[in-house]
Amino acid sequence: MDMLINSEKISTDKRLDIINPYDNTVVDTIPVADEKIVLEAIQSAKHAEEKINELTSREIYYRLSDACEDLRQQKEKIAKSITQETGKPINGSLYELDRSIETLMFAAEESKRIYGENVPIDAGLGGNNVMAFTKKIPLGVVAAITPFNYPVNLAIHKMAPALAARNTVILKPSKEAPLSGLMLAEILAEHFPNGVVNTLTGFGKEIGDIILANDDVNKISFTGSVPTGVHIANNAGMKKLTLELGGNDPTLILKDADIDKAVADIINGAYLFSGQVCMGVKRIIVENKIIDEFTDKLVKQTNKLNVGNPMDKNTDIGPLINNNAVKYVDEVVQDAVQLGADIETGAKVKDNFYWPTVLSGVKDNMKIVCNETFGPIAPIIEVKDIDEAIKIANNSQYGLNAGVFTENIHDALKCVNSIESGSVFVNKASTFRTDNMPFGGFKYSGMGKEGIKYAVEDMCKTKLIGFNLN
Ligand code: NAD
């Protein structure tokens, strides 16, 4: 596929292969943007600001709704592309498209609800006889930088609220999985004036550093890893930022938990898209009184999962994104084993596949649970009581989501009040998100919130307008 700048397809001689991680075949190629092209994309978006500003809220609503209908029409094709470029099992890709359609519709609806407010300015000294109100106005040019794991829905979480609030956008998808995001951008671009939606492909750091240094870009909305997010935060200057970064989510299983319910949810939470999910269950913290029963049941359910071709509707576990990812996961599993953890099941490696793995005897200082492990691993940490469980849950630089299983309301309240994360769910694993809820982590998991209503607020600036009535 090619880039899109000012509604023209842009190619380059230098191109990158997009590899299907299932069989290592080349799915397609993408151009590599150089500095000149990146600056052209920024200028295209800058010049289009005026054009999107001329549209009424009603027109924005209909354009986003029509784009949503086109996305619905192309659902099967784009889902197939996600599976080819990421190895995500096809049911997961189709579900991502269902969510994406809903996310885009939430944005269309939100475009009609961007309100300023009356300001009671006469409550302040000197405010007599002044009438004032605020207006929400666009930021200007928004750069949307996205990761490989949810290439369509995360691109919508950035582009759609940006457009709803009358900004222009430049999408920079991951070079591992850019195709489905580019397809989405082409759909959106067709419904807006030339230059409102642009795309850039190539190397993240090269493109990113030019965007970071350019004052015509007003906001960076980034989803990706902590190191890249920290680099962006350190170099963004006066740009507005939303950073949705990595996670190391804990799920606590307390002694009176409904174990079957917890196991079913952990199976989804730890192994969804082979664990390559920011809010995946990355640390399972279990009270010692129930640990044997919990571990036995988790192993039994893990062994039922089908590992195989991600295009097959019966597949639960496909390949990881590439072989380096497999090597990293194996390295941290072996490190944990060296330090005393036991493999209860899994830990088998073949090509780009890593088998779903239950590890017991994990300590909270092992690499596998200190850093974010993007693999199908269920690491079990044993604790003596709720206080130790909370202490371990909070012993992390991350704070995205968390879950707690308990039938005791007092323990549930203690956990929701004490766990330091952007969301805490009771009797649900951490791996839960709807696309209208405020989503975004504490600590190094990020800053700002997505979830369409919250993202739209962050895509605007507030102007105060006052009239002297004397
Ligand atoms: P990544 O940080 O390697 O890349 C993300 C994007 O940033 C890519 O488009 C990449 O090309 C670009 N990039 C790389 N260097 C850059 C630079 N210097 N300046 C600007 N852009 C640059 O992340 P990834 O491996 O694609 O994705 C996995 C990570 O994303 C995990 O850490 C995961 O937890 C996180 N994630 C977070 C959320 C969330 O909502 N919090 C959701 C999904 C994924």
Coordinates of C-alpha atoms and ligand atoms in Angstrom, one line a residue:
M1 CA 0.0 0.0 0.0
D2 CA 1.1 3.6 -0.3
M3 CA 0.9 6.7 1.9
L4 CA -1.8 9.3 1.5
I5 CA -0.9 13.0 1.5
N6 CA -3.4 15.7 0.4
S7 CA -5.5 12.8 -1.0
E8 CA -2.7 11.7 -3.3
K9 CA -1.1 8.2 -3.1
I10 CA 2.6 8.7 -2.4
S11 CA 5.2 6.0 -3.0
T12 CA 9.0 5.8 -2.6
D13 CA 11.7 3.7 -4.1
K14 CA 12.7 2.4 -0.7
R15 CA 10.0 0.0 0.6
L16 CA 9.6 -2.3 3.6
D17 CA 8.1 -5.8 3.5
I18 CA 5.1 -6.6 5.7
I19 CA 5.5 -10.1 6.9
N20 CA 2.8 -12.5 7.9
P21 CA 4.1 -13.9 11.2
Y22 CA 2.2 -17.2 10.6
D23 CA 4.2 -18.4 7.6
N24 CA 6.8 -15.6 7.1
T25 CA 5.4 -14.7 3.6
V26 CA 5.4 -11.2 2.3
V27 CA 1.9 -9.8 2.5
D28 CA 2.6 -6.4 0.9
T29 CA 5.1 -3.6 1.0
I30 CA 5.0 0.0 2.3
P31 CA 7.0 3.1 1.4
V32 CA 9.6 4.6 3.7
A33 CA 9.0 8.3 4.2
D34 CA 12.0 10.6 4.2
E35 CA 12.2 14.1 5.7
K36 CA 10.8 15.8 2.7
I37 CA 7.7 13.6 2.6
V38 CA 7.1 14.0 6.4
L39 CA 7.2 17.8 6.0
E40 CA 4.8 17.6 3.0
A41 CA 2.3 15.6 5.1
I42 CA 2.5 18.2 7.9
Q43 CA 2.0 21.0 5.5
S44 CA -0.9 19.2 3.9
A45 CA -2.6 18.8 7.3
K46 CA -1.8 22.4 8.2
H47 CA -3.4 23.8 5.0
A48 CA -6.5 21.6 5.4
E49 CA -7.3 23.2 8.8
E50 CA -9.3 25.9 7.2
K51 CA -11.3 23.4 5.1
I52 CA -12.4 21.3 8.1
N53 CA -13.2 24.4 10.1
E54 CA -15.7 25.4 7.4
L55 CA -17.8 22.2 8.1
T56 CA -20.7 22.4 10.5
S57 CA -21.1 20.0 13.4
R58 CA -24.0 18.4 11.4
E59 CA -21.7 17.9 8.4
I60 CA -19.0 16.3 10.5
Y61 CA -21.5 14.0 12.1
Y62 CA -22.8 12.8 8.7
R63 CA -19.3 12.4 7.3
L64 CA -18.2 10.3 10.2
S65 CA -21.4 8.2 10.1
D66 CA -21.0 7.6 6.4
A67 CA -17.3 6.6 6.9
C68 CA -18.6 4.2 9.6
E69 CA -21.0 2.6 7.1
D70 CA -18.1 2.1 4.6
L71 CA -16.0 0.5 7.4
R72 CA -19.0 -1.9 8.1
Q73 CA -19.0 -2.8 4.4
Q74 CA -15.3 -3.5 4.4
K75 CA -15.3 -5.4 7.7
E76 CA -14.3 -8.8 6.4
K77 CA -11.5 -7.5 4.1
I78 CA -9.9 -5.4 6.8
A79 CA -10.2 -8.1 9.5
K80 CA -8.4 -10.5 7.2
S81 CA -5.7 -7.9 6.7
I82 CA -5.2 -7.6 10.5
T83 CA -4.8 -11.4 10.8
Q84 CA -2.3 -11.5 7.9
E85 CA -0.1 -8.7 9.2
T86 CA -0.3 -9.5 13.0
G87 CA -1.2 -13.2 13.3
K88 CA -4.2 -12.3 15.4
P89 CA -6.8 -15.1 15.3
I90 CA -9.5 -14.2 12.8
N91 CA -12.3 -14.2 15.5
G92 CA -10.3 -11.6 17.4
S93 CA -9.8 -9.5 14.2
L94 CA -13.5 -9.6 13.4
Y95 CA -14.2 -8.6 17.0
E96 CA -11.7 -5.7 16.6
L97 CA -13.7 -4.5 13.6
D98 CA -17.0 -4.7 15.4
R99 CA -15.5 -2.6 18.2
S100 CA -14.0 -0.2 15.6
I101 CA -17.4 0.4 13.9
E102 CA -18.8 1.2 17.3
T103 CA -15.9 3.4 18.3
L104 CA -16.3 5.4 15.0
M105 CA -20.1 5.7 15.7
F106 CA -19.4 7.0 19.3
A107 CA -17.2 9.7 17.7
A108 CA -19.8 10.7 15.2
E109 CA -22.3 11.1 18.0
E110 CA -19.8 13.0 20.2
S111 CA -19.1 15.5 17.3
K112 CA -22.6 17.0 18.1
R113 CA -21.9 17.4 21.8
I114 CA -18.9 19.7 22.0
Y115 CA -20.1 22.4 24.4
G116 CA -18.5 25.4 26.0
E117 CA -20.0 26.9 29.1
N118 CA -21.4 30.1 30.6
V119 CA -18.8 31.5 33.1
P120 CA -20.1 33.4 36.1
I121 CA -17.3 35.9 35.8
D122 CA -19.1 38.4 38.0
A123 CA -18.2 36.2 41.0
G124 CA -14.7 37.5 40.7
L125 CA -13.4 40.9 41.8
G126 CA -13.8 43.3 38.8
G127 CA -16.1 40.9 37.0
N128 CA -19.3 43.1 37.3
N129 CA -21.1 43.7 34.1
V130 CA -18.9 41.3 32.1
M131 CA -20.6 38.4 30.3
A132 CA -18.3 35.5 29.5
F133 CA -18.5 32.1 28.0
T134 CA -16.0 29.4 26.7
K135 CA -15.8 27.9 23.3
K136 CA -14.1 24.6 22.5
I137 CA -11.9 25.1 19.4
P138 CA -9.7 22.6 17.5
L139 CA -6.0 22.2 18.3
G140 CA -4.9 22.1 14.6
V141 CA -2.8 19.2 13.4
V142 CA -2.9 16.0 15.3
A143 CA -0.3 13.2 14.8
A144 CA -1.7 9.8 15.6
I145 CA 1.0 7.2 16.3
T146 CA -0.2 3.6 16.8
P147 CA 1.2 0.2 17.8
F148 CA 0.9 -3.1 16.0
N149 CA -1.5 -4.9 18.3
Y150 CA -4.9 -3.2 17.6
P151 CA -4.0 -1.5 14.4
V152 CA -7.6 -0.4 13.4
N153 CA -9.4 0.3 16.7
L154 CA -6.5 2.3 18.2
A155 CA -6.2 4.3 15.1
I156 CA -9.9 5.2 15.3
H157 CA -9.5 6.1 19.0
K158 CA -7.1 8.9 17.8
M159 CA -8.3 9.9 14.3
A160 CA -12.1 9.9 14.9
P161 CA -12.1 12.2 18.0
A162 CA -9.6 14.4 16.3
L163 CA -11.9 14.8 13.3
A164 CA -15.0 15.1 15.5
A165 CA -13.3 18.2 17.1
R166 CA -12.4 19.6 13.6
N167 CA -8.7 18.8 13.7
T168 CA -6.7 17.5 10.7
V169 CA -4.7 14.3 11.2
I170 CA -1.6 12.4 10.2
L171 CA -1.6 8.7 11.0
K172 CA 1.7 6.9 11.5
P173 CA 0.9 3.2 12.0
S174 CA 3.4 0.6 13.2
K175 CA 5.8 -0.7 10.5
E176 CA 5.0 -4.3 11.7
A177 CA 1.3 -4.0 10.9
P178 CA 0.4 -0.8 8.9
L179 CA -2.0 -2.1 6.2
S180 CA -5.3 -2.3 8.0
G181 CA -4.7 1.2 9.6
L182 CA -4.0 2.6 6.1
M183 CA -7.2 1.1 4.8
L184 CA -9.1 2.8 7.6
A185 CA -7.4 6.1 6.9
E186 CA -8.3 5.8 3.2
I187 CA -12.0 5.3 4.1
L188 CA -11.9 8.4 6.4
A189 CA -10.1 10.5 3.9
E190 CA -12.7 9.9 1.2
H191 CA -15.3 11.6 3.4
F192 CA -13.3 14.8 4.2
P193 CA -11.7 17.6 2.2
N194 CA -8.2 16.9 0.7
G195 CA -5.5 17.0 3.2
V196 CA -7.6 16.5 6.3
V197 CA -6.5 12.9 6.7
N198 CA -2.9 12.0 5.8
T199 CA -0.7 8.9 6.4
L200 CA 3.0 8.3 6.8
T201 CA 4.8 5.0 6.8
G202 CA 8.4 4.0 7.5
F203 CA 10.6 4.0 10.5
G204 CA 9.1 5.3 13.8
K205 CA 12.0 7.1 15.2
E206 CA 12.9 8.9 11.9
I207 CA 9.4 10.1 11.2
G208 CA 8.7 10.7 14.9
D209 CA 11.7 12.9 15.5
I210 CA 10.7 15.2 12.6
I211 CA 7.1 15.4 13.9
L212 CA 8.4 16.1 17.4
A213 CA 10.5 19.0 16.2
N214 CA 7.8 20.6 14.0
D215 CA 5.8 23.5 15.5
D216 CA 3.0 23.0 13.0
V217 CA 2.0 19.8 14.8
N218 CA -0.1 20.7 17.8
K219 CA -0.8 17.4 19.4
I220 CA 0.7 13.9 19.5
S221 CA -1.7 11.1 20.4
F222 CA 0.5 8.1 21.0
T223 CA -0.1 4.5 21.9
G224 CA 2.9 2.2 22.3
S225 CA 5.6 1.1 24.7
V226 CA 6.9 3.0 27.7
P227 CA 10.4 3.8 26.2
T228 CA 9.0 5.3 23.1
G229 CA 6.4 7.2 25.1
V230 CA 9.0 8.6 27.4
H231 CA 11.1 9.7 24.4
I232 CA 8.1 11.5 23.0
A233 CA 7.3 13.2 26.4
N234 CA 11.0 14.4 26.6
N235 CA 11.0 15.9 23.1
A236 CA 7.5 17.2 22.5
G237 CA 8.1 20.8 23.5
M238 CA 4.8 22.7 23.7
K239 CA 2.7 20.0 21.9
K240 CA -0.3 18.6 23.8
L241 CA 0.2 14.9 24.5
T242 CA -1.9 11.8 25.1
L243 CA 0.2 8.8 26.0
E244 CA -1.3 5.4 26.2
L245 CA 1.6 3.1 27.2
G246 CA 2.4 -0.3 28.4
G247 CA 0.9 -2.3 31.3
N248 CA 1.8 -5.0 33.7
D249 CA -1.7 -5.6 35.0
P250 CA -2.3 -7.5 38.2
T251 CA -5.4 -9.6 38.9
L252 CA -5.9 -10.7 42.5
I253 CA -7.6 -13.9 43.4
L254 CA -8.6 -13.7 47.1
K255 CA -9.4 -16.7 49.3
D256 CA -13.2 -16.5 48.9
A257 CA -13.2 -15.9 45.1
D258 CA -15.4 -17.9 42.8
I259 CA -12.5 -19.8 41.3
D260 CA -14.2 -21.1 38.2
K261 CA -15.3 -17.6 37.3
A262 CA -11.8 -16.3 37.9
V263 CA -10.1 -19.0 35.8
A264 CA -12.5 -18.4 32.8
D265 CA -11.6 -14.7 32.9
I266 CA -7.9 -15.2 33.3
I267 CA -7.8 -17.6 30.3
N268 CA -9.1 -14.7 28.2
G269 CA -7.0 -12.1 30.0
A270 CA -3.6 -13.8 29.9
Y271 CA -3.9 -15.4 26.5
L272 CA -5.9 -13.0 24.4
F273 CA -3.9 -12.3 21.2
S274 CA -1.2 -14.4 22.7
G275 CA -0.8 -11.9 25.6
Q276 CA 0.1 -9.1 23.2
V277 CA -2.4 -6.8 24.9
C278 CA -1.5 -3.7 27.0
M279 CA -4.2 -4.6 29.6
G280 CA -3.6 -8.3 29.4
V281 CA -3.3 -10.1 32.8
K282 CA 0.4 -10.1 33.4
R283 CA 0.5 -10.9 37.1
I284 CA -1.9 -13.4 38.8
I285 CA -1.7 -12.8 42.6
V286 CA -3.3 -15.6 44.5
E287 CA -3.9 -16.2 48.2
N288 CA -2.2 -19.4 49.4
K289 CA -5.4 -21.0 50.8
I290 CA -6.8 -21.5 47.2
I291 CA -3.6 -21.6 45.1
D292 CA -3.6 -25.4 44.4
E293 CA -7.2 -25.5 43.3
F294 CA -6.8 -22.3 41.2
T295 CA -3.5 -23.6 39.5
D296 CA -5.0 -27.0 38.7
K297 CA -8.1 -25.5 37.1
L298 CA -6.0 -22.9 35.2
V299 CA -3.7 -25.6 33.8
K300 CA -6.7 -27.8 32.7
Q301 CA -8.3 -24.9 30.8
T302 CA -5.0 -23.7 29.3
N303 CA -4.4 -27.2 27.9
K304 CA -7.7 -27.0 26.0
L305 CA -6.6 -24.0 23.9
N306 CA -6.0 -24.6 20.2
V307 CA -2.7 -23.3 18.8
G308 CA -2.6 -22.9 15.1
N309 CA -3.3 -21.1 11.9
P310 CA -4.8 -17.7 12.8
M311 CA -7.1 -17.7 9.7
D312 CA -8.8 -20.8 11.2
K313 CA -11.9 -19.9 13.2
N314 CA -11.1 -22.6 15.8
T315 CA -7.7 -21.2 16.6
D316 CA -7.3 -19.5 20.0
I317 CA -3.5 -18.9 19.9
G318 CA -1.7 -17.7 16.8
P319 CA 2.0 -16.7 16.4
L320 CA 3.6 -13.7 18.1
I321 CA 4.3 -10.7 16.0
N322 CA 7.9 -11.8 15.1
N323 CA 10.7 -14.1 16.1
N324 CA 12.4 -11.5 18.3
A325 CA 9.2 -11.4 20.4
V326 CA 9.3 -15.2 20.8
K327 CA 13.0 -15.1 21.8
Y328 CA 12.3 -12.4 24.4
V329 CA 9.4 -14.3 25.9
D330 CA 11.4 -17.5 26.1
E331 CA 14.3 -15.7 27.7
V332 CA 12.2 -14.3 30.5
V333 CA 10.4 -17.6 31.1
Q334 CA 13.8 -19.4 31.3
D335 CA 15.1 -16.6 33.6
A336 CA 12.1 -17.2 36.0
V337 CA 12.8 -21.0 35.9
Q338 CA 16.4 -20.4 36.8
L339 CA 15.3 -18.3 39.8
G340 CA 12.9 -21.0 41.1
A341 CA 9.6 -20.8 39.1
D342 CA 8.0 -24.0 37.8
I343 CA 6.5 -24.5 34.3
E344 CA 3.1 -26.1 35.0
T345 CA 2.3 -26.3 31.2
G346 CA 3.4 -24.8 27.9
A347 CA 6.7 -23.0 27.3
K348 CA 7.0 -24.8 24.0
V349 CA 8.5 -22.9 21.0
K350 CA 8.1 -23.5 17.3
D351 CA 8.9 -20.8 14.6
N352 CA 6.9 -17.7 15.7
F353 CA 4.6 -19.6 18.1
Y354 CA 4.9 -19.7 21.9
W355 CA 2.5 -22.1 23.6
P356 CA 0.3 -20.8 26.4
T357 CA 2.2 -21.2 29.6
V358 CA 1.3 -21.4 33.3
L359 CA 4.2 -20.5 35.6
S360 CA 3.9 -21.1 39.4
G361 CA 6.3 -20.0 42.2
V362 CA 6.9 -16.7 40.5
K363 CA 8.4 -13.9 42.7
D364 CA 7.6 -10.3 42.1
N365 CA 11.3 -9.4 41.4
M366 CA 11.6 -11.8 38.4
K367 CA 12.0 -10.1 35.0
I368 CA 8.9 -11.8 33.7
V369 CA 6.7 -9.8 36.0
C370 CA 8.9 -6.6 36.5
N371 CA 8.9 -5.7 32.9
E372 CA 6.0 -5.9 30.4
T373 CA 6.0 -9.4 28.9
F374 CA 4.1 -9.5 25.6
G375 CA 3.4 -13.2 25.4
P376 CA 0.9 -15.9 26.4
I377 CA 2.1 -16.3 29.9
A378 CA 0.1 -16.8 33.1
P379 CA 2.6 -16.1 36.0
I380 CA 1.2 -17.1 39.4
I381 CA 2.5 -15.2 42.5
E382 CA 1.5 -16.7 45.9
V383 CA 0.6 -14.4 48.8
K384 CA -0.5 -15.0 52.4
D385 CA -3.3 -12.4 52.6
I386 CA -5.0 -9.4 51.0
D387 CA -2.4 -6.8 52.3
E388 CA 0.5 -8.6 50.7
A389 CA -1.6 -9.0 47.5
I390 CA -2.2 -5.2 47.3
K391 CA 1.5 -4.5 48.1
I392 CA 2.6 -6.7 45.3
A393 CA 0.0 -5.3 42.9
N394 CA 1.3 -1.8 43.5
N395 CA 5.0 -2.8 43.3
S396 CA 5.3 -1.8 39.6
Q397 CA 6.2 1.2 37.5
Y398 CA 3.0 0.5 35.6
G399 CA -0.7 1.2 36.5
L400 CA -3.0 0.5 33.6
N401 CA -5.9 -1.8 34.7
A402 CA -6.3 -4.2 37.6
G403 CA -8.8 -6.9 38.6
V404 CA -9.8 -8.6 41.8
F405 CA -11.9 -11.7 42.4
T406 CA -13.6 -11.9 45.8
E407 CA -17.1 -12.5 47.2
N408 CA -16.4 -10.2 50.2
I409 CA -17.5 -6.6 49.7
H410 CA -15.1 -5.2 52.3
D411 CA -12.1 -6.8 50.6
A412 CA -13.4 -5.6 47.2
L413 CA -13.6 -2.0 48.5
K414 CA -10.2 -2.2 50.1
C415 CA -8.7 -3.3 46.8
V416 CA -10.5 -0.7 44.6
N417 CA -9.4 2.1 47.0
S418 CA -5.8 0.9 47.3
I419 CA -4.7 -0.4 43.9
E420 CA -2.9 2.3 41.9
S421 CA -4.2 1.9 38.4
G422 CA -6.5 3.7 35.9
S423 CA -9.2 1.1 36.3
V424 CA -10.0 -1.5 38.9
F425 CA -12.6 -4.2 38.2
V426 CA -14.2 -6.4 40.8
N427 CA -14.9 -10.0 39.7
K428 CA -13.5 -9.3 36.3
A429 CA -9.9 -9.6 35.1
S430 CA -8.0 -6.5 34.1
T431 CA -8.5 -7.3 30.4
F432 CA -11.7 -5.3 30.0
R433 CA -12.5 -2.2 28.0
T434 CA -15.5 -0.7 26.3
D435 CA -14.8 2.0 23.8
N436 CA -16.8 4.7 25.5
M437 CA -15.2 4.3 29.0
P438 CA -12.4 6.5 30.2
F439 CA -9.3 4.5 29.5
G440 CA -5.7 5.3 30.4
G441 CA -3.1 4.4 33.0
F442 CA -1.4 5.9 36.0
K443 CA 2.4 6.0 36.6
Y444 CA 4.4 5.0 33.6
S445 CA 1.3 3.5 31.9
G446 CA 0.6 6.9 30.5
M447 CA -1.1 10.3 30.7
G448 CA -4.5 11.5 29.5
K449 CA -7.6 9.4 28.8
E450 CA -9.0 7.8 25.7
G451 CA -12.6 6.6 25.3
I452 CA -14.3 8.8 22.8
K453 CA -15.9 11.5 25.0
Y454 CA -12.7 11.9 26.9
A455 CA -10.5 11.9 23.8
V456 CA -12.7 14.6 22.2
E457 CA -12.2 16.8 25.2
D458 CA -8.4 16.4 24.8
M459 CA -8.6 17.2 21.1
C460 CA -9.9 20.8 21.9
K461 CA -8.5 23.9 23.5
T462 CA -10.7 26.2 25.5
K463 CA -11.1 29.9 24.5
L464 CA -12.7 32.4 26.9
I465 CA -14.8 35.1 25.3
G466 CA -15.9 38.1 27.4
F467 CA -18.2 41.1 26.6
N468 CA -18.1 44.3 28.6
L469 CA -21.8 45.1 29.1
N470 CA -21.2 48.7 30.3
Ligands
NAD1 P1 6.3 0.8 20.0 O1 6.5 1.8 21.1 O2 7.5 0.0 19.6 O3 5.7 1.5 18.7 C1 4.6 2.2 18.7 C2 4.6 3.2 17.6 O4 5.6 4.2 17.8 C3 4.9 2.6 16.2 O5 4.1 3.2 15.2 C4 6.4 3.0 16.0 O6 6.8 3.0 14.7 C5 6.4 4.4 16.7 N1 7.7 4.9 17.1 C6 8.8 4.2 17.4 N2 9.8 5.0 17.8 C7 9.3 6.3 17.7 C8 9.8 7.6 18.0 N3 11.0 7.8 18.5 N4 9.0 8.6 17.9 C9 7.7 8.5 17.5 N5 7.2 7.3 17.2 C10 7.9 6.2 17.3 O7 5.2 -0.2 20.5 P2 4.6 -1.6 19.8 O8 5.6 -2.7 20.1 O9 4.2 -1.3 18.4 O10 3.3 -1.9 20.7 C11 3.4 -2.5 21.9 C12 3.3 -1.6 23.1 O11 2.1 -0.8 23.0 C13 3.2 -2.3 24.4 O12 4.0 -1.7 25.3 C14 1.7 -2.1 24.8 O13 1.4 -2.2 26.1 C15 1.5 -0.7 24.2 N6 0.0 -0.5 24.1 C16 -0.6 0.3 24.9 C17 -2.0 0.5 24.8 C18 -2.7 1.4 25.8 O14 -3.8 1.8 25.4 N7 -2.2 1.8 26.9 C19 -2.7 -0.2 23.8 C20 -2.0 -1.0 23.0 C21 -0.7 -1.2 23.1

